[in-house]
Short mmCIF file of C-alpha atoms and ligand atoms in Angstrom, two decimals:
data_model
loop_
_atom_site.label_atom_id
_atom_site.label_comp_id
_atom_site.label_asym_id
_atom_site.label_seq_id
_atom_site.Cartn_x
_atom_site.Cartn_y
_atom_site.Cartn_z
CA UNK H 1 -21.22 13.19 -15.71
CA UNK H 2 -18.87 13.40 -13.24
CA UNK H 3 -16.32 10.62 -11.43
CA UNK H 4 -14.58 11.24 -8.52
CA UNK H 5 -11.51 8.94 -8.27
CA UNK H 6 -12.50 8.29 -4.69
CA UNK H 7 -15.97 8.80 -3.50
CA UNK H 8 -16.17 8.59 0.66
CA UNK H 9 -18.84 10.56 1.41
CA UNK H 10 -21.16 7.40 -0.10
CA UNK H 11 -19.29 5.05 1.76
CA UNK H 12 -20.02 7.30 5.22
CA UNK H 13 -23.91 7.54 4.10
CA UNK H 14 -23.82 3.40 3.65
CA UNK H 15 -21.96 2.49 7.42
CA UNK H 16 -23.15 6.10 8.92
CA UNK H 17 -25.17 4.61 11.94
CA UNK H 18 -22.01 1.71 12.72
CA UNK H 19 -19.51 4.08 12.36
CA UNK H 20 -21.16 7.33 14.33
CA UNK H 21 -21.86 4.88 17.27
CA UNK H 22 -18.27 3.63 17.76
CA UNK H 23 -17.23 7.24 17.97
CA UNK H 24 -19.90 7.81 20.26
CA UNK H 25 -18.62 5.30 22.57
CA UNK H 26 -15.23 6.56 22.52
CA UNK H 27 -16.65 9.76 23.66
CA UNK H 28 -19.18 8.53 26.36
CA UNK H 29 -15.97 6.76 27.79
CA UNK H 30 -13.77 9.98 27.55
CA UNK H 31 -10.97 7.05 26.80
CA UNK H 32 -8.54 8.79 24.18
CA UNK H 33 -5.15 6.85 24.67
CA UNK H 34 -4.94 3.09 23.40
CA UNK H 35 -7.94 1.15 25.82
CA UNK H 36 -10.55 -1.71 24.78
CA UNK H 37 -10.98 -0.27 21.27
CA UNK H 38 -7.59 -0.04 20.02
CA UNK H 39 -6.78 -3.85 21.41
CA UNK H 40 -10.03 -4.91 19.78
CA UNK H 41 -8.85 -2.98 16.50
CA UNK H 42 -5.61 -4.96 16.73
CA UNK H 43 -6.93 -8.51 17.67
CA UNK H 44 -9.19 -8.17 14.37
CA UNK H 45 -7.04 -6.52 12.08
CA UNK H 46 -4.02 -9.17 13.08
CA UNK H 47 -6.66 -12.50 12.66
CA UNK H 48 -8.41 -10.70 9.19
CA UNK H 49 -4.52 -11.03 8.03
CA UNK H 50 -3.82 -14.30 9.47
CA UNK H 51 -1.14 -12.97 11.75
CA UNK H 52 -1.26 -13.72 15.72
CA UNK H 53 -0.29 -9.99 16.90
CA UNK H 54 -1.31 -6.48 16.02
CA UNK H 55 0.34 -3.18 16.74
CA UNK H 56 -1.78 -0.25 16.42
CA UNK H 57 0.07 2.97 15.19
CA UNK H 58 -0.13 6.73 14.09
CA UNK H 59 -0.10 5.58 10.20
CA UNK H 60 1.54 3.35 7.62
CA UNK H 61 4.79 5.41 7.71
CA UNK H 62 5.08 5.13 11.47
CA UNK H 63 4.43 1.39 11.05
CA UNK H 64 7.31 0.55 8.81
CA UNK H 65 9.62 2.82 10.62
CA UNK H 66 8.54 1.21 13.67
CA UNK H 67 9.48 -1.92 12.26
CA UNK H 68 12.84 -0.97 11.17
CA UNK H 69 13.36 0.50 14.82
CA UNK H 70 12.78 -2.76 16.39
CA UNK H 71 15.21 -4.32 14.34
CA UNK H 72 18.04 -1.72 15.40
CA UNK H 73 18.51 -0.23 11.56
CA UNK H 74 20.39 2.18 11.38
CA UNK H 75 23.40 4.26 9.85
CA UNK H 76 25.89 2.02 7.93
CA UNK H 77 22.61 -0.49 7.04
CA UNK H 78 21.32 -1.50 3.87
CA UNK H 79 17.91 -2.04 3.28
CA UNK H 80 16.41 -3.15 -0.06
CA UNK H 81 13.33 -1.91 -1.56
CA UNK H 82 11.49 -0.58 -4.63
CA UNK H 83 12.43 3.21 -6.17
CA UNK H 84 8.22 2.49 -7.58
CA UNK H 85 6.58 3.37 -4.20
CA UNK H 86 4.67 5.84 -2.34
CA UNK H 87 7.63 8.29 -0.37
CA UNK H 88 7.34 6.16 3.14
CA UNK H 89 8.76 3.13 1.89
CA UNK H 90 12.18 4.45 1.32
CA UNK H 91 11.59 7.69 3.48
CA UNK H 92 11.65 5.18 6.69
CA UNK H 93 14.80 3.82 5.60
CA UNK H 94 16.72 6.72 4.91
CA UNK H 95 14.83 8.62 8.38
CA UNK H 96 17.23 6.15 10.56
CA UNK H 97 20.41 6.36 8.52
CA UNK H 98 19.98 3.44 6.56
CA UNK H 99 20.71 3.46 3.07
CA UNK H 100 17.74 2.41 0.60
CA UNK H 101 19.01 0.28 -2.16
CA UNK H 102 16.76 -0.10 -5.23
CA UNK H 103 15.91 -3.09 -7.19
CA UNK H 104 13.72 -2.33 -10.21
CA UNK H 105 10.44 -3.61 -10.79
CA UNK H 106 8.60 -5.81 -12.92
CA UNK H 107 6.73 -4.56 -15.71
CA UNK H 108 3.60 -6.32 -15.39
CA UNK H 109 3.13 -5.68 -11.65
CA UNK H 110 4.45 -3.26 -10.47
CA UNK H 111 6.33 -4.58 -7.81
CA UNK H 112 9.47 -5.40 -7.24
CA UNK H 113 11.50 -8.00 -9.40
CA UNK H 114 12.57 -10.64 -7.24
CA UNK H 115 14.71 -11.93 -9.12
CA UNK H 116 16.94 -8.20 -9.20
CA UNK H 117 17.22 -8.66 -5.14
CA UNK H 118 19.85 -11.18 -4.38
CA UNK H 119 22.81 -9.24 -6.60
CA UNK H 120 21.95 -6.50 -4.39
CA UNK H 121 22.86 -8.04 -1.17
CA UNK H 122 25.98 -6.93 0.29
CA UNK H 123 27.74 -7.42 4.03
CA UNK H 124 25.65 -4.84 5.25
CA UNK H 125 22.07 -5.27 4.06
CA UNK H 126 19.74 -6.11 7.06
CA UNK H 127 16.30 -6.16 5.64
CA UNK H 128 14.08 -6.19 2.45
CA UNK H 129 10.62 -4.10 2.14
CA UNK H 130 8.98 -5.22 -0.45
CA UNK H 131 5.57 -3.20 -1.66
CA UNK H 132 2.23 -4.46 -2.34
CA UNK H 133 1.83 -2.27 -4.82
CA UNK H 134 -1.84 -1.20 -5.94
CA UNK H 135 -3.26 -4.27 -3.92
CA UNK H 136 -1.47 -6.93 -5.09
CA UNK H 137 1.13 -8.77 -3.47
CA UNK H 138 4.78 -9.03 -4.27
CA UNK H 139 6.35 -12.37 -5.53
CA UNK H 140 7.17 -13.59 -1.95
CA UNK H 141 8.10 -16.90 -2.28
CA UNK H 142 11.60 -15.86 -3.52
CA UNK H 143 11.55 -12.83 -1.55
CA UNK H 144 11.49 -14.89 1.20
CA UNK H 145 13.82 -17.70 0.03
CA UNK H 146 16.55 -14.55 -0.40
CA UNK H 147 16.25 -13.29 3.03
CA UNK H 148 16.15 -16.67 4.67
CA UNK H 149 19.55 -17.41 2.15
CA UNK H 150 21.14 -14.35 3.86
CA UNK H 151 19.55 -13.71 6.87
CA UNK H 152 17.42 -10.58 6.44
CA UNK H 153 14.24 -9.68 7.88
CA UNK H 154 11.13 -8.87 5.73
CA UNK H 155 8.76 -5.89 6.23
CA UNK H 156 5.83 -6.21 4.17
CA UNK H 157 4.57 -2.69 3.21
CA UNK H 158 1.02 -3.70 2.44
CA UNK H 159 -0.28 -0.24 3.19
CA UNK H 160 -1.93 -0.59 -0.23
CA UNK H 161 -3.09 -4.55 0.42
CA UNK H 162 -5.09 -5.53 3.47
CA UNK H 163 -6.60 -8.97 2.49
CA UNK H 164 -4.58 -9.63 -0.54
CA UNK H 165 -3.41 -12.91 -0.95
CA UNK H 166 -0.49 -14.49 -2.49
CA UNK H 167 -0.66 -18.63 -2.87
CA UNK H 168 -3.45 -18.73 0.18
CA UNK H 169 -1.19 -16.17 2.12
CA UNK H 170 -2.72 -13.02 3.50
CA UNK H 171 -0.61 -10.08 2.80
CA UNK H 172 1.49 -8.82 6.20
CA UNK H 173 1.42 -12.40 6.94
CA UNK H 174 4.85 -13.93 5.06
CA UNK H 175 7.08 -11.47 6.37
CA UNK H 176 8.75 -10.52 10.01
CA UNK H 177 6.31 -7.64 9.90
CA UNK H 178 3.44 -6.28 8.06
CA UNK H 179 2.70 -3.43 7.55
CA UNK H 180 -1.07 -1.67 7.25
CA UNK H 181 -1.92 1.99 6.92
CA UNK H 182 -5.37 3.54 7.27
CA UNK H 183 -5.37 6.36 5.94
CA UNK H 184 -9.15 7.81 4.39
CA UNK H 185 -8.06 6.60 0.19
CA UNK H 186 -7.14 2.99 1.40
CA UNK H 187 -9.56 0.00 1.34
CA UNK H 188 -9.79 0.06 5.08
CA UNK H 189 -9.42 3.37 5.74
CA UNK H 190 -9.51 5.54 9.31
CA UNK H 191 -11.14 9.05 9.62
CA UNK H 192 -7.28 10.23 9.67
CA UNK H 193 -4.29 8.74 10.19
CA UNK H 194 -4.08 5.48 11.35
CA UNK H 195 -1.49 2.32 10.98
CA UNK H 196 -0.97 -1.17 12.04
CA UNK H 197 1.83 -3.43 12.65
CA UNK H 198 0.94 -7.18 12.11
CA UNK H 199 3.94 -9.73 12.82
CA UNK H 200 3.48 -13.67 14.14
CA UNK H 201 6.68 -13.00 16.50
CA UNK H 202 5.47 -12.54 20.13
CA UNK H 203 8.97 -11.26 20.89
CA UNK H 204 8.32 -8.57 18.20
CA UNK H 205 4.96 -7.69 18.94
CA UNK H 206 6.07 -6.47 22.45
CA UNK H 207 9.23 -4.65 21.17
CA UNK H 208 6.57 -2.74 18.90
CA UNK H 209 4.64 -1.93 21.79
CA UNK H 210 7.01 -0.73 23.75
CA UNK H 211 8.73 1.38 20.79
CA UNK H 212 5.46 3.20 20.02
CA UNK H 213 4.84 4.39 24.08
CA UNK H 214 8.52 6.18 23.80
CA UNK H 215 10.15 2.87 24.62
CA UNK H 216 8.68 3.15 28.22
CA UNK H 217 8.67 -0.59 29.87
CA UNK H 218 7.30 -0.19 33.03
CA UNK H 219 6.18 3.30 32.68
CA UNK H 220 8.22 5.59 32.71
CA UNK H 221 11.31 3.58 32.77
CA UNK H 222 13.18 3.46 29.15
CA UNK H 223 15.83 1.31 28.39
CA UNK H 224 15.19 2.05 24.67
CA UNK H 225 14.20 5.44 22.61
CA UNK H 226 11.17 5.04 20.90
CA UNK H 227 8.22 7.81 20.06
CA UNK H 228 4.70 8.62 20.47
CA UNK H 229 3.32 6.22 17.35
CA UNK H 230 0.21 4.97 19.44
CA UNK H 231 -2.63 4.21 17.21
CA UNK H 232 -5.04 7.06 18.44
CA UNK H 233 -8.90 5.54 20.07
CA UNK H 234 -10.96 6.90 17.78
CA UNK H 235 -9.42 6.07 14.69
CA UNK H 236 -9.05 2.21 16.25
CA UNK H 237 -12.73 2.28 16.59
CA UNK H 238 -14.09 3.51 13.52
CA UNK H 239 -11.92 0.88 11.66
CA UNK H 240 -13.22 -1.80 14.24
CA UNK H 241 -16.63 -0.45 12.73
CA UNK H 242 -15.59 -0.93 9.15
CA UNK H 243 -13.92 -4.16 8.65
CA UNK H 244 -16.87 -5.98 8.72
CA UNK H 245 -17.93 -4.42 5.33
CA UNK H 246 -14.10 -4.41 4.10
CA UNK H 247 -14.59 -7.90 1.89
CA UNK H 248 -17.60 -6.53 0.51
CA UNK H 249 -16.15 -3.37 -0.54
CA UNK H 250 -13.19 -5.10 -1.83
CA UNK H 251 -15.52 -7.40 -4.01
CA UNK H 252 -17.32 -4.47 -5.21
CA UNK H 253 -14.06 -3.46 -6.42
CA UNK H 254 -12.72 -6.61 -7.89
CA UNK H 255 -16.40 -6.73 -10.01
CA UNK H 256 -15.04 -2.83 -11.06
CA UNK H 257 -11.93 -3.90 -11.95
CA UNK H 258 -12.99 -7.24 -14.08
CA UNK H 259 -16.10 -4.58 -15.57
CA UNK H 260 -13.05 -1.94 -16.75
CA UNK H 261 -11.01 -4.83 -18.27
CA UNK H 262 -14.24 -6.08 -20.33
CA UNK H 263 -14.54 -2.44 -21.67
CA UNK H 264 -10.95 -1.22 -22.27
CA UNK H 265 -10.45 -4.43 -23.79
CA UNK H 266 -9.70 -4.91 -27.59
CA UNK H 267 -7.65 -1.56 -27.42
CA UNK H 268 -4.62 -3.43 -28.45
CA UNK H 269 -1.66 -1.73 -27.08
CA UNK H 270 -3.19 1.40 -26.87
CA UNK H 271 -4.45 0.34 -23.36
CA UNK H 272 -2.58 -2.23 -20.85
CA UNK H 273 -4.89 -3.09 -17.95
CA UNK H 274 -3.77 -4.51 -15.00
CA UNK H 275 -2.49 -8.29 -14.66
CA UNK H 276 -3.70 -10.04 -11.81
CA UNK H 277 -1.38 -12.86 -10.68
CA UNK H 278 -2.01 -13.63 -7.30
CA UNK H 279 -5.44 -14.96 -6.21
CA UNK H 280 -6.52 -11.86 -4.38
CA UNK H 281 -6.09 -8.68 -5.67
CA UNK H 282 -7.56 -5.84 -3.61
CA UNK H 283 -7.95 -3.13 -6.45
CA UNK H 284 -7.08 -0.54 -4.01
CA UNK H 285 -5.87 1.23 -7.27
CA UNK H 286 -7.19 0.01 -10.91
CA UNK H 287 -4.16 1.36 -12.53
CA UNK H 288 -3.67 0.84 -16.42
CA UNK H 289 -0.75 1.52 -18.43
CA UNK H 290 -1.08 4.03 -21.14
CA UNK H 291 2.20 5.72 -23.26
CA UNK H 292 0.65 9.37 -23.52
CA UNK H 293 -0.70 9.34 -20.02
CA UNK H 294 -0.49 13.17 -19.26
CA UNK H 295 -2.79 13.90 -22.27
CA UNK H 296 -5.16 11.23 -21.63
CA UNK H 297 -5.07 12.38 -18.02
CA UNK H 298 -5.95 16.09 -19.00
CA UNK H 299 -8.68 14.63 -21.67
CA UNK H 300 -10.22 12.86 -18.73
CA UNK H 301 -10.18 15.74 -16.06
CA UNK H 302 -12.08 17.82 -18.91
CA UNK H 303 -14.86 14.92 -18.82
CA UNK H 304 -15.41 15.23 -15.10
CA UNK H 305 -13.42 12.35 -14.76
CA UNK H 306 -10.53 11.85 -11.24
CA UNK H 307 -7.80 9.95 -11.70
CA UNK H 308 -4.01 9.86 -10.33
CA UNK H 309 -0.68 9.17 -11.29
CA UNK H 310 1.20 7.07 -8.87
CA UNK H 311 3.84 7.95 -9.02
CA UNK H 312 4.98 10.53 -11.12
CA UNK H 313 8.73 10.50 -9.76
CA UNK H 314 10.58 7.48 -8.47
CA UNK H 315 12.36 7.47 -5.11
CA UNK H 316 16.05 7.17 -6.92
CA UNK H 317 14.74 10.10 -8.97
CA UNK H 318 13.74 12.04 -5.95
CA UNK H 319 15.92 15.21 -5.15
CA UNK H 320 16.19 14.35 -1.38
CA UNK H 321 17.89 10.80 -2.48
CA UNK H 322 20.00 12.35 -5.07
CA UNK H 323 23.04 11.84 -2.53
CA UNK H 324 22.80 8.58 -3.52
CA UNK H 325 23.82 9.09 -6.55
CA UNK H 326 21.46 7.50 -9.27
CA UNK H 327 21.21 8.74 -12.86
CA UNK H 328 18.35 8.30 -15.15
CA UNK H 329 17.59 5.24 -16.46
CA UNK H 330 19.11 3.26 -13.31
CA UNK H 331 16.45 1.93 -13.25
CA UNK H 332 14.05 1.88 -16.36
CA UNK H 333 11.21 -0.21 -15.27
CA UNK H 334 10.43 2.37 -12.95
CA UNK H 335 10.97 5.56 -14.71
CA UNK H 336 8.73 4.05 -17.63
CA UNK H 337 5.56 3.08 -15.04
CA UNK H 338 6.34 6.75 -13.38
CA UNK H 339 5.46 7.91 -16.90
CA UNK H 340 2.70 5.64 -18.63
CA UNK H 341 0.37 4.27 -15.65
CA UNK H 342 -2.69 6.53 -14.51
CA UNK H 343 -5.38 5.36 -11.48
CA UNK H 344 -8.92 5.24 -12.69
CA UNK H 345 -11.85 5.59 -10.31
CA UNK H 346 -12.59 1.81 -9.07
CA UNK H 347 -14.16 2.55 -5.69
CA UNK H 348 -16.72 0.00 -4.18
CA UNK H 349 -19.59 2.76 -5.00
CA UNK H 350 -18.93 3.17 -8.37
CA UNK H 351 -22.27 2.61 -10.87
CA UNK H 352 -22.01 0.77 -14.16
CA UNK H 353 -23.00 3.48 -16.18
CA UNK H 354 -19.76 5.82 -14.65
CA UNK H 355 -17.39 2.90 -15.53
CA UNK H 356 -19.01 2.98 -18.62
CA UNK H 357 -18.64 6.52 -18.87
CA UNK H 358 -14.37 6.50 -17.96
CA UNK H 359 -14.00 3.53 -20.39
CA UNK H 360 -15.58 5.58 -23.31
CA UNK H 361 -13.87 8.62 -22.09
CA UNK H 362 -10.27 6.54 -22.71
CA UNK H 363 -11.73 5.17 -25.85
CA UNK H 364 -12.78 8.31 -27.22
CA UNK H 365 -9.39 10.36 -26.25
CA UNK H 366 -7.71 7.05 -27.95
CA UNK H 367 -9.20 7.20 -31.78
CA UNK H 368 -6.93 8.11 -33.70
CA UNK H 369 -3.80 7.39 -31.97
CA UNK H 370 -1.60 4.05 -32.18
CA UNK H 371 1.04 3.48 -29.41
CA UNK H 372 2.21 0.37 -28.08
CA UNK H 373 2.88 -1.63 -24.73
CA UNK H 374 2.87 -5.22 -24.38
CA UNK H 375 4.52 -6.71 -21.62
CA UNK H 376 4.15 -10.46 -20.49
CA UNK H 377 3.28 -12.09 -17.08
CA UNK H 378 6.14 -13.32 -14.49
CA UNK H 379 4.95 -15.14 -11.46
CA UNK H 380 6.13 -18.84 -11.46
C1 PLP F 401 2.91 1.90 -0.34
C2 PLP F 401 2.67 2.80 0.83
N1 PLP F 401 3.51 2.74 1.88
C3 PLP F 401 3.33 3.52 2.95
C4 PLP F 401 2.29 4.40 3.04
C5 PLP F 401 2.19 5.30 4.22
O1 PLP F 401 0.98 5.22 4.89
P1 PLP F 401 0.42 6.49 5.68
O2 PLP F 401 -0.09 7.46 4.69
O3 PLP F 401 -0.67 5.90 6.54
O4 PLP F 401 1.51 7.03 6.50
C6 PLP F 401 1.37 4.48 2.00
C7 PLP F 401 0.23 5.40 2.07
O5 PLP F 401 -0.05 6.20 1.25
C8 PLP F 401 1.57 3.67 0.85
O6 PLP F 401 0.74 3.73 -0.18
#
């Protein structure tokens, strides 16, 4: 049998008439540049979140740099974040000059410790990105309560998390600004690139706007540099087209997610699944913790089976960040997930019998073997 870790081409077949005929109008109105569509896109995207404004973008990167451009980061700034991320995260950061400073994360999530944040905060730290790792949300009460303490603006990056919730709160919805990307692999995903700033802040909403047209306010007139980070028509409308389906797909994945943890379960501490604790987890990654996760990964590839690592390196272990300065084990939470967690296939399309199939795979590579991880849960 085989498992993809991702399988779009079913999703297409499922939405093909909704999604061929919002490209079809784009086309029949030879309307390319922002328009009707990418407001729509924006008004929908910004309500599904609970936010009042949208800013359509080029992709998730774009969106958090955007962010940090409106807030004027830039050399001599601090901004906290997690070294367990996807590149962007800390890749925006450093883009403007700002420094990324690293808190480590907690074991059982996979985001970042909150309670590692506030030691961190110096005379110069403007902002905190915290990550909504795997599609569930960071611990943002105290996230929150920090950067109110001192200050500092929040930028959600819930590139990974549209509709997670955290104590009835959407995700992109608790911070300054939230941050969306739509690219193919994520729950809501574009037919490229695509990106989306949410914020509540109508003062913020039309800085984004104007940052992402080159700064131009009237046209043509710039009394700030921006860039060309315009969310592009098409791309607008074909995730206009999708959303409607986006709850069921992300229940299809929850039911995924709950069927894995029935079958990996009794594995002791051969096998960690993922904790859930926030109310809505969005399983855009089913990601379980396992310590000889390169062999199990290889065993699995041999049974047809896709699956990931992310992320193999953390961002303080990168070699473009090694200027500032962080040896291994700085910070161990990280470096451990970067070796032990793998993605398993949890799509919305996936049948019973292929979960079936992975979870004997991972029971079958695991006879014999007995290595242990137990970590506890941390949310109060
Ligand atoms: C956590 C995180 N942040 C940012 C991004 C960047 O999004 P994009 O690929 O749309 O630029 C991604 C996407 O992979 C992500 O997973």
């Amino acid at each position: 049998m085989n498992v993809p870790l991702l399988d779009l081409k079913s999703q297409y077949a499922a939405i093909k008439d909704d999604v061929n005929a919002a490209i079809a109008e784009v086309l029949e109105s030879q309307h390319f540049i922002l328009g009707p569509q990418v407001t729509r896109c924006e008004e929908a995207v910004a309500a599904y979140s609970g936010c009042a404004y949208g800013v359509g973008v080029s992709s998730g990167s774009d969106a958090l740099l955007i962010s940090l451009m409106a807030e004027g980061i830039g050399p001599g700034d601090e901004v906290i974040t997690t070294p367990y991320t996807f590149f962007a995260t800390a890749g925006a950061i450093a883009r403007l000059g700002a420094r990324p400073v690293f808190v480590d994360i907690d074991p059982v999530t996979y985001n970042m410790d909150a309670r590692q944040i506030e030691p961190k905060v110096t005379s110069r730290t403007r902002a905190i990105i915290p990550v909504h790792l795997y599609g569930q949300m960071a611990d943002m009460d105290p996230i929150m309560r920090v950067a109110g303490d001192h200050g500092l603006v929040v930028i959600e990056d819930a590139a990974q998390a549209i509709g997670a919730e955290y104590k009835g709160r959407r995700a992109g919805s608790m911070g300054h600004y939230g941050c969306f990307s739509f690219f193919p692999s994520k729950n809501l995903g574009a037919a490229g690139d695509g990106g989306m700033v949410v914020t509540n802040d109508k003062e913020r909403a039309e800085k984004l706007r104007c940052l992402r047209g080159h700064g131009s306010k009237p046209k043509y007139y710039h009394k700030t540099i921006g860039g060309n980070f315009r969310l592009d028509t098409l791309q607008a409308a074909i995730v206009l087209a999708k959303l409607p389906y986006l709850d069921g797909w992300t229940a299809a994945r929850q039911q995924n997610a709950r069927r894995y943890d029935q079958l990996l379960a009794g594995l002791g501490d051969h096998v960690t699944c993922p904790a859930v604790v926030c109310e809505r987890h969005i399983f855009n990654q089913y990601v379980i913790r396992v310590p000889r996760r390169n062999e199990l990964q290889a065993y699995l590839k041999e049974k047809g089976i896709g699956t990931e690592v992310y992320y193999p390196v953390p961002m303080h272990r990168q070699d473009c960040f090694a200027p500032l300065g962080h040896t291994v084990g700085a910070f161990p939470e990280s470096e451990r997930a970067a070796n032990e967690t793998l993605a398993l296939p949890v799509y919305p399309e996936l049948r019973a019998d292929q979960a079936e199939y992975v979870a004997d795979s991972v029971r079958g590579f695991l006879a014999g073997s007995a290595l242990a991880v137990s970590p506890v849960a941390v949310y109060a």
